[in-house]
mmCIF file of C-alpha atoms and ligand atoms in Angstrom:
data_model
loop_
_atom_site.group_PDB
_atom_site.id
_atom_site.type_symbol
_atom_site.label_atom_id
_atom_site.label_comp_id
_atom_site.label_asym_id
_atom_site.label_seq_id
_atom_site.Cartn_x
_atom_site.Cartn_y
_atom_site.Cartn_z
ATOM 1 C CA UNK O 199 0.000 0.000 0.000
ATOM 2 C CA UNK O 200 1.537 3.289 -0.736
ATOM 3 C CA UNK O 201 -0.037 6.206 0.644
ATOM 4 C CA UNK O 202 0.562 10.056 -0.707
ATOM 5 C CA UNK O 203 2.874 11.801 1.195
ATOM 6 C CA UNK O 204 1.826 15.376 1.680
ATOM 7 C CA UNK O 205 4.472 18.009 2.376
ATOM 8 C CA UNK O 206 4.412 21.528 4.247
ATOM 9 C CA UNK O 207 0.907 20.783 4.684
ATOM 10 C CA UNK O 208 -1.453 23.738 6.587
ATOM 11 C CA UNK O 209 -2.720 22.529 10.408
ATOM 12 C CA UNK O 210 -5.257 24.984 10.081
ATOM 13 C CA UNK O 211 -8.082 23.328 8.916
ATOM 14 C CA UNK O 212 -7.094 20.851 11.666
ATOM 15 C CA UNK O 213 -7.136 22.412 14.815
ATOM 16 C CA UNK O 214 -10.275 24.109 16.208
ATOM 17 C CA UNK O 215 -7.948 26.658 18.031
ATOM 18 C CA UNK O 216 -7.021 27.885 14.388
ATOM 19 C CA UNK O 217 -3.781 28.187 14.329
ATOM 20 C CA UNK O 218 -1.775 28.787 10.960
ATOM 21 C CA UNK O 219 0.637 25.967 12.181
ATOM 22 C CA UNK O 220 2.648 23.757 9.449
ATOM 23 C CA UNK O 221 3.655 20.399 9.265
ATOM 24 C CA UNK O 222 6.677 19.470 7.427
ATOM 25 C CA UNK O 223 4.454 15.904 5.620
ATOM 26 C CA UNK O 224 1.206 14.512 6.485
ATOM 27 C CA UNK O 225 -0.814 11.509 5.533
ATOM 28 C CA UNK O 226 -4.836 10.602 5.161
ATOM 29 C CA UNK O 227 -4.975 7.290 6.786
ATOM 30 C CA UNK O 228 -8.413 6.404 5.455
ATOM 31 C CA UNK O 229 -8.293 2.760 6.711
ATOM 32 C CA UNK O 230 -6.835 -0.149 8.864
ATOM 33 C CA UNK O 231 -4.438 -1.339 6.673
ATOM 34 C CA UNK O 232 -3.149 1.846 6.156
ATOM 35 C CA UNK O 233 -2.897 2.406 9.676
ATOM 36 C CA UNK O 234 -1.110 -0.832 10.039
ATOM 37 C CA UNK O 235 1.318 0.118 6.663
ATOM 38 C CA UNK O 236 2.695 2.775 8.480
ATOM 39 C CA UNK O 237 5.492 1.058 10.676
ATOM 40 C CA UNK O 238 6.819 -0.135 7.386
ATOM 41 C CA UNK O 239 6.414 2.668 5.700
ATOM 42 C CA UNK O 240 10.673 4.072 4.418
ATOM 43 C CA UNK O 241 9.499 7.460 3.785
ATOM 44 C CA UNK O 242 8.394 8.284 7.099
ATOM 45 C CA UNK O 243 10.811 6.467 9.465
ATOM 46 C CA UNK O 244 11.924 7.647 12.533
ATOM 47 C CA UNK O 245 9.528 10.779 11.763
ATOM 48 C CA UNK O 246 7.900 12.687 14.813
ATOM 49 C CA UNK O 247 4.070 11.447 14.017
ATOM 50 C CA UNK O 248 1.053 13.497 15.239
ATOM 51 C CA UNK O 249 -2.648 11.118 15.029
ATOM 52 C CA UNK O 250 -4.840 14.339 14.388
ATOM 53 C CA UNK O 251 -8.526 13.874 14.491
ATOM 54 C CA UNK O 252 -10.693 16.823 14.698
ATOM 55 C CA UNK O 253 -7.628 18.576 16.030
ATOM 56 C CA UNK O 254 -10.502 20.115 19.112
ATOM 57 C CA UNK O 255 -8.067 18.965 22.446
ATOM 58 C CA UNK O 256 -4.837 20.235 21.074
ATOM 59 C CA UNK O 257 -2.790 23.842 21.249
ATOM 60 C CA UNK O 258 -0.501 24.202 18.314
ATOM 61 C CA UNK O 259 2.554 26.149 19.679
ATOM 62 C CA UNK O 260 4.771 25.432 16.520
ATOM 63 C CA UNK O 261 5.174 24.334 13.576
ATOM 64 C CA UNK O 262 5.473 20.338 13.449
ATOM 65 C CA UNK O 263 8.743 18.804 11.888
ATOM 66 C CA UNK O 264 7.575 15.350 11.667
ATOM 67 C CA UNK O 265 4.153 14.013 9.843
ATOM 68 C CA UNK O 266 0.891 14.658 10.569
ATOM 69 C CA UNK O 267 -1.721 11.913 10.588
ATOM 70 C CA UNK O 268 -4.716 12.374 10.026
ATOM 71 C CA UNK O 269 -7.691 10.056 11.158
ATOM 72 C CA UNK O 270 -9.989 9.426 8.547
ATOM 73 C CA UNK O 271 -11.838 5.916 8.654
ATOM 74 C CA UNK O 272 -15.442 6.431 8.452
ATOM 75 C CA UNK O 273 -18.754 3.888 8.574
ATOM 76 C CA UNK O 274 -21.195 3.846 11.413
ATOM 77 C CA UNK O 275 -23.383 0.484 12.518
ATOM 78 C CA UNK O 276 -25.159 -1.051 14.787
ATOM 79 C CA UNK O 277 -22.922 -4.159 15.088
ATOM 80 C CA UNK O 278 -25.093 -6.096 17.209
ATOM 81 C CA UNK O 279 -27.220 -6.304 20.518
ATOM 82 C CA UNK O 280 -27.776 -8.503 23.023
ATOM 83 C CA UNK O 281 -30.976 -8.997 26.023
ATOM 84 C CA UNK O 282 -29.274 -5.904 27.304
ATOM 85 C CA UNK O 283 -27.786 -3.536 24.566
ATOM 86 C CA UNK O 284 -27.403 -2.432 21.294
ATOM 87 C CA UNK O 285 -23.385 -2.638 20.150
ATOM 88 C CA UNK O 286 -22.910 0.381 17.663
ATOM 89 C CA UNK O 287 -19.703 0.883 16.183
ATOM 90 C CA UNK O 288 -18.039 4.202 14.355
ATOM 91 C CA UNK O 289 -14.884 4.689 12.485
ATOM 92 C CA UNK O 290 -12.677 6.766 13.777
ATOM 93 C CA UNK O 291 -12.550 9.674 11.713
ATOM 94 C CA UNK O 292 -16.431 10.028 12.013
ATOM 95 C CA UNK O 293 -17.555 13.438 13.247
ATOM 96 C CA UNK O 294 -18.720 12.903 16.771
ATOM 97 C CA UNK O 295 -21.681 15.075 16.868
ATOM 98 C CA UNK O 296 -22.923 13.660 13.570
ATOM 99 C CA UNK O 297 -22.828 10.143 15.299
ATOM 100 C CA UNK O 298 -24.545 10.501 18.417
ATOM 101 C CA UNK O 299 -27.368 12.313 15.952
ATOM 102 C CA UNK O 300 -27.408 9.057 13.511
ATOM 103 C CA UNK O 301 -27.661 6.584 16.683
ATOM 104 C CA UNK O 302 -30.585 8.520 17.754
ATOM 105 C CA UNK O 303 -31.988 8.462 14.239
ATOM 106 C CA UNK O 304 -32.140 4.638 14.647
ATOM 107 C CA UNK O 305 -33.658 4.636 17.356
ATOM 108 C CA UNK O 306 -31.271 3.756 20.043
ATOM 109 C CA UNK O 307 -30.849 6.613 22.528
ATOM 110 C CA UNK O 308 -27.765 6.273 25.645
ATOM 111 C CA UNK O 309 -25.403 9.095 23.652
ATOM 112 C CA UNK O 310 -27.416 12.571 23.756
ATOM 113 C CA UNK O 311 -26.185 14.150 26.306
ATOM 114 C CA UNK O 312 -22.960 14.102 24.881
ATOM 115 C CA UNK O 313 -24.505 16.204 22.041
ATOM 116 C CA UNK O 314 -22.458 18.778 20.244
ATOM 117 C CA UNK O 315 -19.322 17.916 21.608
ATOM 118 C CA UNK O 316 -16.821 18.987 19.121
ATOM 119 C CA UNK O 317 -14.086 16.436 17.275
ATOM 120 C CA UNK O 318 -13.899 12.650 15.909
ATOM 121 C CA UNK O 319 -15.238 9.239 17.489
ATOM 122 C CA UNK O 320 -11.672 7.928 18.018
ATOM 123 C CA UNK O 321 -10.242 10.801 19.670
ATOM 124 C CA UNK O 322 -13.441 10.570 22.352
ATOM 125 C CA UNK O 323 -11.867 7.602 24.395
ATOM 126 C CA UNK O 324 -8.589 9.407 24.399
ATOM 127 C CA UNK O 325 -9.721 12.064 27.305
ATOM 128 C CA UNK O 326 -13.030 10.564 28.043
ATOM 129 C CA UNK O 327 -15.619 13.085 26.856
ATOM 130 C CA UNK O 328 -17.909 13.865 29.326
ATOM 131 C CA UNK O 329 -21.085 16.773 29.572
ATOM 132 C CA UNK O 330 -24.205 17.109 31.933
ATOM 133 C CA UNK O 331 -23.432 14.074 33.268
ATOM 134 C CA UNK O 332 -22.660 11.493 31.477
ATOM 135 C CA UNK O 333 -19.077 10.140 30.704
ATOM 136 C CA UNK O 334 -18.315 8.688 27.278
ATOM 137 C CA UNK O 335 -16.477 5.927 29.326
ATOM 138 C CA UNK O 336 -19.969 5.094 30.520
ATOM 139 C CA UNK O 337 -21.350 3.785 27.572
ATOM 140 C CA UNK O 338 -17.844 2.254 25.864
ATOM 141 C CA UNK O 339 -17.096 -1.536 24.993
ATOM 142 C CA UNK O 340 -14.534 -1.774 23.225
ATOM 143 C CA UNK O 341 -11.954 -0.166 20.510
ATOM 144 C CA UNK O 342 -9.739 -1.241 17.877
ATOM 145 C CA UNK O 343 -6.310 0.630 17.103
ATOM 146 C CA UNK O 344 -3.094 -0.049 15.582
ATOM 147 C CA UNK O 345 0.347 0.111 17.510
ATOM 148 C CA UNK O 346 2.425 3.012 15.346
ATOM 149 C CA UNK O 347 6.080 1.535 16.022
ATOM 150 C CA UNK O 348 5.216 -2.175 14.873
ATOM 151 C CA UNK O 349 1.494 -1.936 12.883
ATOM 152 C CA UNK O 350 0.106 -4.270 15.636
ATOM 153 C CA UNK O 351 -3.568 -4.639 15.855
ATOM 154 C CA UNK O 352 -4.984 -4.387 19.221
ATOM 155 C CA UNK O 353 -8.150 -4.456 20.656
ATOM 156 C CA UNK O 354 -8.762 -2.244 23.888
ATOM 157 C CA UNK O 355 -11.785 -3.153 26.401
ATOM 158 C CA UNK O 356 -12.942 -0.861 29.323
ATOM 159 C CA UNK O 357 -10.328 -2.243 31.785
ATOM 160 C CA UNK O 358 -7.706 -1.751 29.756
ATOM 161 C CA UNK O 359 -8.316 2.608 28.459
ATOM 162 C CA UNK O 360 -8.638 2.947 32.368
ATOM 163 C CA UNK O 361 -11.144 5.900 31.935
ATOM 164 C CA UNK O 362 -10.852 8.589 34.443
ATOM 165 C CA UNK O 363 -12.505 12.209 34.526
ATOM 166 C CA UNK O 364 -11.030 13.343 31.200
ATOM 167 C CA UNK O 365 -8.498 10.573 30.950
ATOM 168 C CA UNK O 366 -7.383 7.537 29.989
ATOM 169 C CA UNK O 367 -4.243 4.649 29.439
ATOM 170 C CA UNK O 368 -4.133 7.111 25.574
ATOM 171 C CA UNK O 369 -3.252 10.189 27.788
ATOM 172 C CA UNK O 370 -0.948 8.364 30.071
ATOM 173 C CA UNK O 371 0.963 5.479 29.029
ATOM 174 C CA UNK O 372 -0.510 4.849 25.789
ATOM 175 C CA UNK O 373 0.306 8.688 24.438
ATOM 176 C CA UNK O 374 1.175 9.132 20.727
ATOM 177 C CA UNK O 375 1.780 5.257 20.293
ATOM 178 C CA UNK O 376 -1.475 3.840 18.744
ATOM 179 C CA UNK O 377 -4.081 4.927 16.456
ATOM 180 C CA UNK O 378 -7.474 4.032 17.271
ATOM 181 C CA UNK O 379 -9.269 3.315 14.174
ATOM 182 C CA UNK O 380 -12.864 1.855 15.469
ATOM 183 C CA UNK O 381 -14.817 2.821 18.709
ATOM 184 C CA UNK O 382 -17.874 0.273 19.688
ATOM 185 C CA UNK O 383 -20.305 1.424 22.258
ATOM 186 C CA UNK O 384 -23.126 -0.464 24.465
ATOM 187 C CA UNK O 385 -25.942 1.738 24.592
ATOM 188 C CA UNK O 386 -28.471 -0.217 26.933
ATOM 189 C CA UNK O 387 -32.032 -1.302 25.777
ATOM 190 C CA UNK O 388 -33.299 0.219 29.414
ATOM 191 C CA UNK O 389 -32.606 3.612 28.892
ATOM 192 C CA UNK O 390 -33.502 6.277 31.618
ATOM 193 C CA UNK O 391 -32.569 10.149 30.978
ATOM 194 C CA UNK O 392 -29.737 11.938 32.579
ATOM 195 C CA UNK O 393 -31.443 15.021 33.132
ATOM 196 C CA UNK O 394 -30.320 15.997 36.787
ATOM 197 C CA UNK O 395 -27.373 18.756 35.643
ATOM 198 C CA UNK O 396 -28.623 22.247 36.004
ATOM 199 C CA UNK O 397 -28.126 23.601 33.293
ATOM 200 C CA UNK O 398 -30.065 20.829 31.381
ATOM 201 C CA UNK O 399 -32.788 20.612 33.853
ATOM 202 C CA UNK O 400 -33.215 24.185 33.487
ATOM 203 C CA UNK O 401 -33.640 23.876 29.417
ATOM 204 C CA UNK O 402 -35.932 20.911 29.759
ATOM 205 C CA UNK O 403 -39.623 21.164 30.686
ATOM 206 C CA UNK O 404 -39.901 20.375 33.568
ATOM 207 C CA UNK O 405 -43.400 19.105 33.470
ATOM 208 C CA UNK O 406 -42.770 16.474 30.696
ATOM 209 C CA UNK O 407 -40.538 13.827 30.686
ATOM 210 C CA UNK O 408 -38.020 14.038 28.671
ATOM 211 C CA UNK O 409 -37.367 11.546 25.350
ATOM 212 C CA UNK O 410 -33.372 11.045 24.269
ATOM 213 C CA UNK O 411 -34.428 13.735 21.818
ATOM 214 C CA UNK O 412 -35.858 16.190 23.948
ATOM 215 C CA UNK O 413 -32.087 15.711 25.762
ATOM 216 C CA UNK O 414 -30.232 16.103 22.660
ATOM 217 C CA UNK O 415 -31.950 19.029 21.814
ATOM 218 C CA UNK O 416 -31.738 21.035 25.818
ATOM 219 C CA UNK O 417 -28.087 20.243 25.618
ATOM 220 C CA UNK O 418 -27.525 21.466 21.846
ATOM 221 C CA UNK O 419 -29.426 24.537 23.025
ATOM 222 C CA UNK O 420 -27.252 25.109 26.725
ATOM 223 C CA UNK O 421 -24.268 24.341 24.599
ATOM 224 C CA UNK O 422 -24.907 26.881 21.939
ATOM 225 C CA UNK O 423 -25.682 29.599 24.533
ATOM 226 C CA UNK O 424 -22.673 28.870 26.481
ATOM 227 C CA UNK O 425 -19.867 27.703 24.698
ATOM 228 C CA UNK O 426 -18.375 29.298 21.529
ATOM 229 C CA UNK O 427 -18.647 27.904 17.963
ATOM 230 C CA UNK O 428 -15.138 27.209 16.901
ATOM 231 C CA UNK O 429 -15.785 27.740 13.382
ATOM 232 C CA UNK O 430 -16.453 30.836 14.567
ATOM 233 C CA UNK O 431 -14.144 31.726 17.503
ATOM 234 C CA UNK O 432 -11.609 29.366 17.644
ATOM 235 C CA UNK O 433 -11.214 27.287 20.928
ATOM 236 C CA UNK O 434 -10.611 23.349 21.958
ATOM 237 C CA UNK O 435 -13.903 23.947 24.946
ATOM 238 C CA UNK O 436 -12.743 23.667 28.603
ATOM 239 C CA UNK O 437 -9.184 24.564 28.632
ATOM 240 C CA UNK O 438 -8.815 23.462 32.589
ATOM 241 C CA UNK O 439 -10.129 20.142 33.894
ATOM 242 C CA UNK O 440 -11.986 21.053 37.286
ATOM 243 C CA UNK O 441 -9.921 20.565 39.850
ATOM 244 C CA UNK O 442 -10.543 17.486 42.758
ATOM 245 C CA UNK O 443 -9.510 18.582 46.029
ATOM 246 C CA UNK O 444 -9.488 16.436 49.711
ATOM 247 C CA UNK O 445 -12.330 16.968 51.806
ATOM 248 C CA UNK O 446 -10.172 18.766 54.683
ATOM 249 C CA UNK O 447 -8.690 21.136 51.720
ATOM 250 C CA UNK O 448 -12.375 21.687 50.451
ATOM 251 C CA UNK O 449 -13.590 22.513 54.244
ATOM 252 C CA UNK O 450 -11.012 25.177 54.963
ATOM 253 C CA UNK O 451 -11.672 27.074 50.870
ATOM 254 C CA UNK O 452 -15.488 26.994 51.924
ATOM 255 C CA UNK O 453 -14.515 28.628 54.929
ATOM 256 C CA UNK O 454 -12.968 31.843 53.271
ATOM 257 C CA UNK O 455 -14.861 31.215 49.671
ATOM 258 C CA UNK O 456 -18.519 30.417 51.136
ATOM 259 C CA UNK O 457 -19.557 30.667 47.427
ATOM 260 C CA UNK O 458 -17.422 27.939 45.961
ATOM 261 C CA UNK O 459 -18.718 25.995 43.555
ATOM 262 C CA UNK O 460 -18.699 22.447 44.299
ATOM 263 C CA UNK O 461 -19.445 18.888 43.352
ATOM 264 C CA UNK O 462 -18.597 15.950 46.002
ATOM 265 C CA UNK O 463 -17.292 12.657 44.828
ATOM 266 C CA UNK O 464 -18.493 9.470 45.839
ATOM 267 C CA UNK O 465 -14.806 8.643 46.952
ATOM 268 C CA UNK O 466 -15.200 11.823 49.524
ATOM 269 C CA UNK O 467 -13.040 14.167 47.262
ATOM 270 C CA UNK O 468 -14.567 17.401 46.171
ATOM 271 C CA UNK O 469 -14.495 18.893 42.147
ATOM 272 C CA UNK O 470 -14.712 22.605 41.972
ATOM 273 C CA UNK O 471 -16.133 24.222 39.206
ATOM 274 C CA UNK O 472 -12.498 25.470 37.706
ATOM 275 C CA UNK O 473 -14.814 28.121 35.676
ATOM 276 C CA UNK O 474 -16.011 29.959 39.009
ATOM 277 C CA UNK O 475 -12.275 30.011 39.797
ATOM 278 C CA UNK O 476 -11.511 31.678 37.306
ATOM 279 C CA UNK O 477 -14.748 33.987 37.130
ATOM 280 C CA UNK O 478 -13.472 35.457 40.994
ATOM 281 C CA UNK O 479 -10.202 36.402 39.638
ATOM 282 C CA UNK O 480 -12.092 38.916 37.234
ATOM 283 C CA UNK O 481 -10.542 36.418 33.395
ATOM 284 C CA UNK O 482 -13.705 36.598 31.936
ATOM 285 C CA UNK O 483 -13.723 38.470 28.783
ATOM 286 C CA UNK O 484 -10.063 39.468 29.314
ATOM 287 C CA UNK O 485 -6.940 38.446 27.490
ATOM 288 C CA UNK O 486 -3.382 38.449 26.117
ATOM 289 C CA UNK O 487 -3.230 39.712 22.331
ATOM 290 C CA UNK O 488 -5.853 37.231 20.314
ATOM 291 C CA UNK O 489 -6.423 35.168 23.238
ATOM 292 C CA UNK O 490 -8.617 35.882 25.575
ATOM 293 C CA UNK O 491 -11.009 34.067 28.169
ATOM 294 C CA UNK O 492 -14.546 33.383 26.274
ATOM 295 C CA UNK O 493 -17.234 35.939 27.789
ATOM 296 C CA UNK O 494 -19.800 33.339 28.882
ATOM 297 C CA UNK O 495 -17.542 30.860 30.374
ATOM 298 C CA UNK O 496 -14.573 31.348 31.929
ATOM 299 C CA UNK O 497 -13.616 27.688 31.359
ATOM 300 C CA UNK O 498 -12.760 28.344 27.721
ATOM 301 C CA UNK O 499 -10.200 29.994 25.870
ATOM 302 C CA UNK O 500 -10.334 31.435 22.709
ATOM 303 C CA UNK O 501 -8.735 32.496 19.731
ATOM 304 C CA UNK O 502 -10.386 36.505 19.448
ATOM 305 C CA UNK O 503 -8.015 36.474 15.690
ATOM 306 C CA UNK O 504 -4.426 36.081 15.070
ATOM 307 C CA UNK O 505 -3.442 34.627 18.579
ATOM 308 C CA UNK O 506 -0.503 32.177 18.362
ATOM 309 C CA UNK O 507 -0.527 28.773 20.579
ATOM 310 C CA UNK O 508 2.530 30.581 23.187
ATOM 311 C CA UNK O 509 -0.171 33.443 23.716
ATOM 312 C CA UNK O 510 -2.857 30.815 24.397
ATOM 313 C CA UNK O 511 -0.306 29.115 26.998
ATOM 314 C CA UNK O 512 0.912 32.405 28.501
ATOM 315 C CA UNK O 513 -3.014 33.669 28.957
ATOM 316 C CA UNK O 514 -3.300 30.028 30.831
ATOM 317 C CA UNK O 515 -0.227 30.656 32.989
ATOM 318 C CA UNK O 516 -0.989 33.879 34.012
ATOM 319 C CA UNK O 517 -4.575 32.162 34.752
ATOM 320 C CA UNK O 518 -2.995 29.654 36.875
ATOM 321 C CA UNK O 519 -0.937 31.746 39.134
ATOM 322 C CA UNK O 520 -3.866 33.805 40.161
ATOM 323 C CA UNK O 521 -5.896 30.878 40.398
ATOM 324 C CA UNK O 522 -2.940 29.587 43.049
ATOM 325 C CA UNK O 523 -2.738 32.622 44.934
ATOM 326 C CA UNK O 524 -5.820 33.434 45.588
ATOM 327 C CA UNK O 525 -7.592 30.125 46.403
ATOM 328 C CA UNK O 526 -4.651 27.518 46.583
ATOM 329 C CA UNK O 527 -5.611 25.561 44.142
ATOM 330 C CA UNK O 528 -3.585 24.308 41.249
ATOM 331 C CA UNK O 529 -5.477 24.017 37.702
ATOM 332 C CA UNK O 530 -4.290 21.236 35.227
ATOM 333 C CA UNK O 531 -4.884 22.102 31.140
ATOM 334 C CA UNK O 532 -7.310 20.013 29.990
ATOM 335 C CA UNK O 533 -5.580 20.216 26.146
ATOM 336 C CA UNK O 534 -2.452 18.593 25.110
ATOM 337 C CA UNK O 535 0.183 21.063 24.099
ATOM 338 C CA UNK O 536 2.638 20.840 21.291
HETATM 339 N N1 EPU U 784 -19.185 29.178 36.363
HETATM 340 C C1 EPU U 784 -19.001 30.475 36.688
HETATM 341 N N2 EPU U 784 -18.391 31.294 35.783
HETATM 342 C C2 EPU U 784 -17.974 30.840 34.588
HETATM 343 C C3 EPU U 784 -18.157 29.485 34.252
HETATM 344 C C4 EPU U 784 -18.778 28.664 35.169
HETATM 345 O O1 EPU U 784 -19.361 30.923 37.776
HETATM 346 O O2 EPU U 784 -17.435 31.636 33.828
HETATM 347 C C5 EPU U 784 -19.906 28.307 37.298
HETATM 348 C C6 EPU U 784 -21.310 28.022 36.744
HETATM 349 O O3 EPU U 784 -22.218 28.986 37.151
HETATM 350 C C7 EPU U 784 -21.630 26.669 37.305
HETATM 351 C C8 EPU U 784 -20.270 26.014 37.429
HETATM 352 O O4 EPU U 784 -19.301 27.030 37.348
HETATM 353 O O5 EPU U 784 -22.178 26.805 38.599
HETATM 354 C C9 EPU U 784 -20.040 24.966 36.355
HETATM 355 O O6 EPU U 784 -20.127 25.542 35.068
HETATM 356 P P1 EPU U 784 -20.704 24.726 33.807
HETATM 357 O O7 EPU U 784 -22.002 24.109 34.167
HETATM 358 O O8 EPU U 784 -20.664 25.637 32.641
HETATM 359 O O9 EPU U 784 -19.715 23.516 33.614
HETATM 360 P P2 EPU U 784 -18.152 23.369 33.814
HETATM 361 O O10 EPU U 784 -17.880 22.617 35.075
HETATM 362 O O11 EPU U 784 -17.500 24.680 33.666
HETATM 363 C C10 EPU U 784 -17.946 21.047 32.640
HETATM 364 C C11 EPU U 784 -17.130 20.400 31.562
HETATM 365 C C12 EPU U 784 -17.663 20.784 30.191
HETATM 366 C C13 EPU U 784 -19.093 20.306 30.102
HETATM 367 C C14 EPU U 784 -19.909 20.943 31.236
HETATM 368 C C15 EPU U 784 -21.291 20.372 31.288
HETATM 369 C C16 EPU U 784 -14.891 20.100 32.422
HETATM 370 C C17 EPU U 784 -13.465 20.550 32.382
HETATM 371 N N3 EPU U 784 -15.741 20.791 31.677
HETATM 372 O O12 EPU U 784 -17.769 22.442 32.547
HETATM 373 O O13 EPU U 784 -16.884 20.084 29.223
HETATM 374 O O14 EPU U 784 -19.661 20.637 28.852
HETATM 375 O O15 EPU U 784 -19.293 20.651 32.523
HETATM 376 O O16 EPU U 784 -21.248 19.070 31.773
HETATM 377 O O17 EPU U 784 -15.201 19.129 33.102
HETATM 378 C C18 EPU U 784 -14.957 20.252 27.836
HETATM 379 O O18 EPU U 784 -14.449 19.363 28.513
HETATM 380 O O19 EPU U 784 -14.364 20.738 26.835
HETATM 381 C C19 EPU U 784 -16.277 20.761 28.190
HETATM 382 C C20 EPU U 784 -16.838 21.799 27.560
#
């Protein structure tokens, strides 16, 4: 199989930050076996190599001097089902959003609140997408990749992406040395909604009960009203992960921040809302150059025009330190960084 070999190919069709990044070759890898030609592949050997999906969790600082793949298998089908479940499966380079709408157009609902969420099906396992909540890692089975260094084939189940709250084996361990190619998902037969997050409960009637469509459609609407469009205003959604703190830590911040915004975990840890953080220490709707802190959450960073990746990071710094002085608290970027 020989593939075309792009050179000084444009990133900026490829990142939803929109940076006019470069990379020195890049590659469609439309299939498996394309995938799996790469480790033999001459031309590319002992090349820095990028998997780029939808390009939505990643801050381009530079231009890349390696090759840039990007994830393009497509197909979508209901594989299966079982007393339980339906087992869907999507090729990785399908748009996410457009899948979770087609699984609902069959008929089998367990997705929609994950609505909207910007980038591909196989870069969704990689930090775990989650939204008014439900966790992507909720409704996974299984996925299929390929090991970059030898062309392997592997097969990944639950245990073994060790989902966490955005994260997995792929952001620890596993980074930059497979490429998933498939993603299949149990969505179960007895479905209930996930309508208890405020901001959804607050979109839905609360009189009716709501259908997976009625879902899909609240968070689609709360998403739109909060979150920019990065075809619009360039940004890769929550640029901080919201911080987990101990329960004594927690205790003595509610003390001299009675306002805190909080979630408690059923391990006794409590999540801040990393967005109210950030609110108190007066980011919103402020910035450095092109980047700037979105106006209607604080969570997100954006690209305002002609900000560079080192502005984003220096905006998130300067975000940070404040963030530590004031309330102790140490925010980790949600984003990978290259
Ligand atoms: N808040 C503020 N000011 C802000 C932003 C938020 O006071 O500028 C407060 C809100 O009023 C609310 C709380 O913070 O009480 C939480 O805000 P929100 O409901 O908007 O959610 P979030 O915790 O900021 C998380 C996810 C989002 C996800 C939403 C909905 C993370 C890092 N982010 O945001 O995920 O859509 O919950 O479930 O967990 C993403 O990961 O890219 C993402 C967008």
């Amino acid at each position: 199989m020989s593939l075309q070999l792009l050179s000084d190919f444009s990133l900026l069709a490829h990142n939803t930050f929109g940076f006019d990044a470069r990379a020195r070759h890049a590659m469609r890898i439309d299939s498996v076996d394309a995938a799996v030609a790469l480790a033999t592949d001459a031309r590319i050997a002992n090349m820095p190599q990028l998997v780029l999906g939808g390009g939505s969790n990643i801050v381009l600082t530079r231009d890349f001097d390696g090759v840039a793949l990007i994830v393009g298998m497509r197909g979508k089908r209901v594989i299966g089902e079982d007393g339980d479940a339906w087992l869907v499966e999507a090729g990785a380079g399908e748009n996410w959003h457009d899948f979770v709408a087609w699984t609902l157009a069959q008929g089998i609902p367990g997705l929609e609140n994950l609505a909207l969420i910007p980038g591909t099906v196989g870069a969704a396992p990689i930090q775990n997408i989650g939204a008014y909540g439900l966790e992507m890692g909720e409704r996974f089975e299984r996925l299929g990749a390929v090991e970059l260094a030898t062309g392997a084939r592997m097969e990944f189940d639950r245990a073994a992406c060790a989902f966490g709250y955005r994260d997995s084996f792929f952001k620890r361990a596993g980074r930059g040395r497979f490429m998933i190619t498939s993603v299949v998902f149990r969505l179960p037969k007895a479905w209930t909604p996930r309508a208890e997050y405020a901001d959804l409960a607050r979109a839905l009637d609360a009189a009716a009960k709501p259908d997976a469509q009625a879902i899909f459609d609240a968070v689609v609407a709360v998403r739109r009203a909060k979150l920019p469009d990065w075809t619009v205003l360039g940004n890769a959604g929550s640029f901080f992960k919201n911080p987990v703190v101990s329960a004594p830590a927690f205790e003595t911040l509610k003390q001299r921040e009675p306002g805190v915004v909080s979630y408690r975990q059923a391990d006794g840890q409590v999540k801040l809302a990393a967005g109210w953080l950030i609110d108190q220490c007066g980011w919103k709707g402020r910035g450095i150059g092109g980047a700037a802190v979105h106006d209607r959450q604080a969570l997100v960073l954006v690209n305002r025009g002609g900000a560079t990746g080192a502005q984003v990071l220096e905006l998130a710094e300067a975000i940070k330190r404040d963030v530590l002085a004031r309330f102790h608290v140490e925010l980790e970027m949600e984003p990978v960084a290259l």
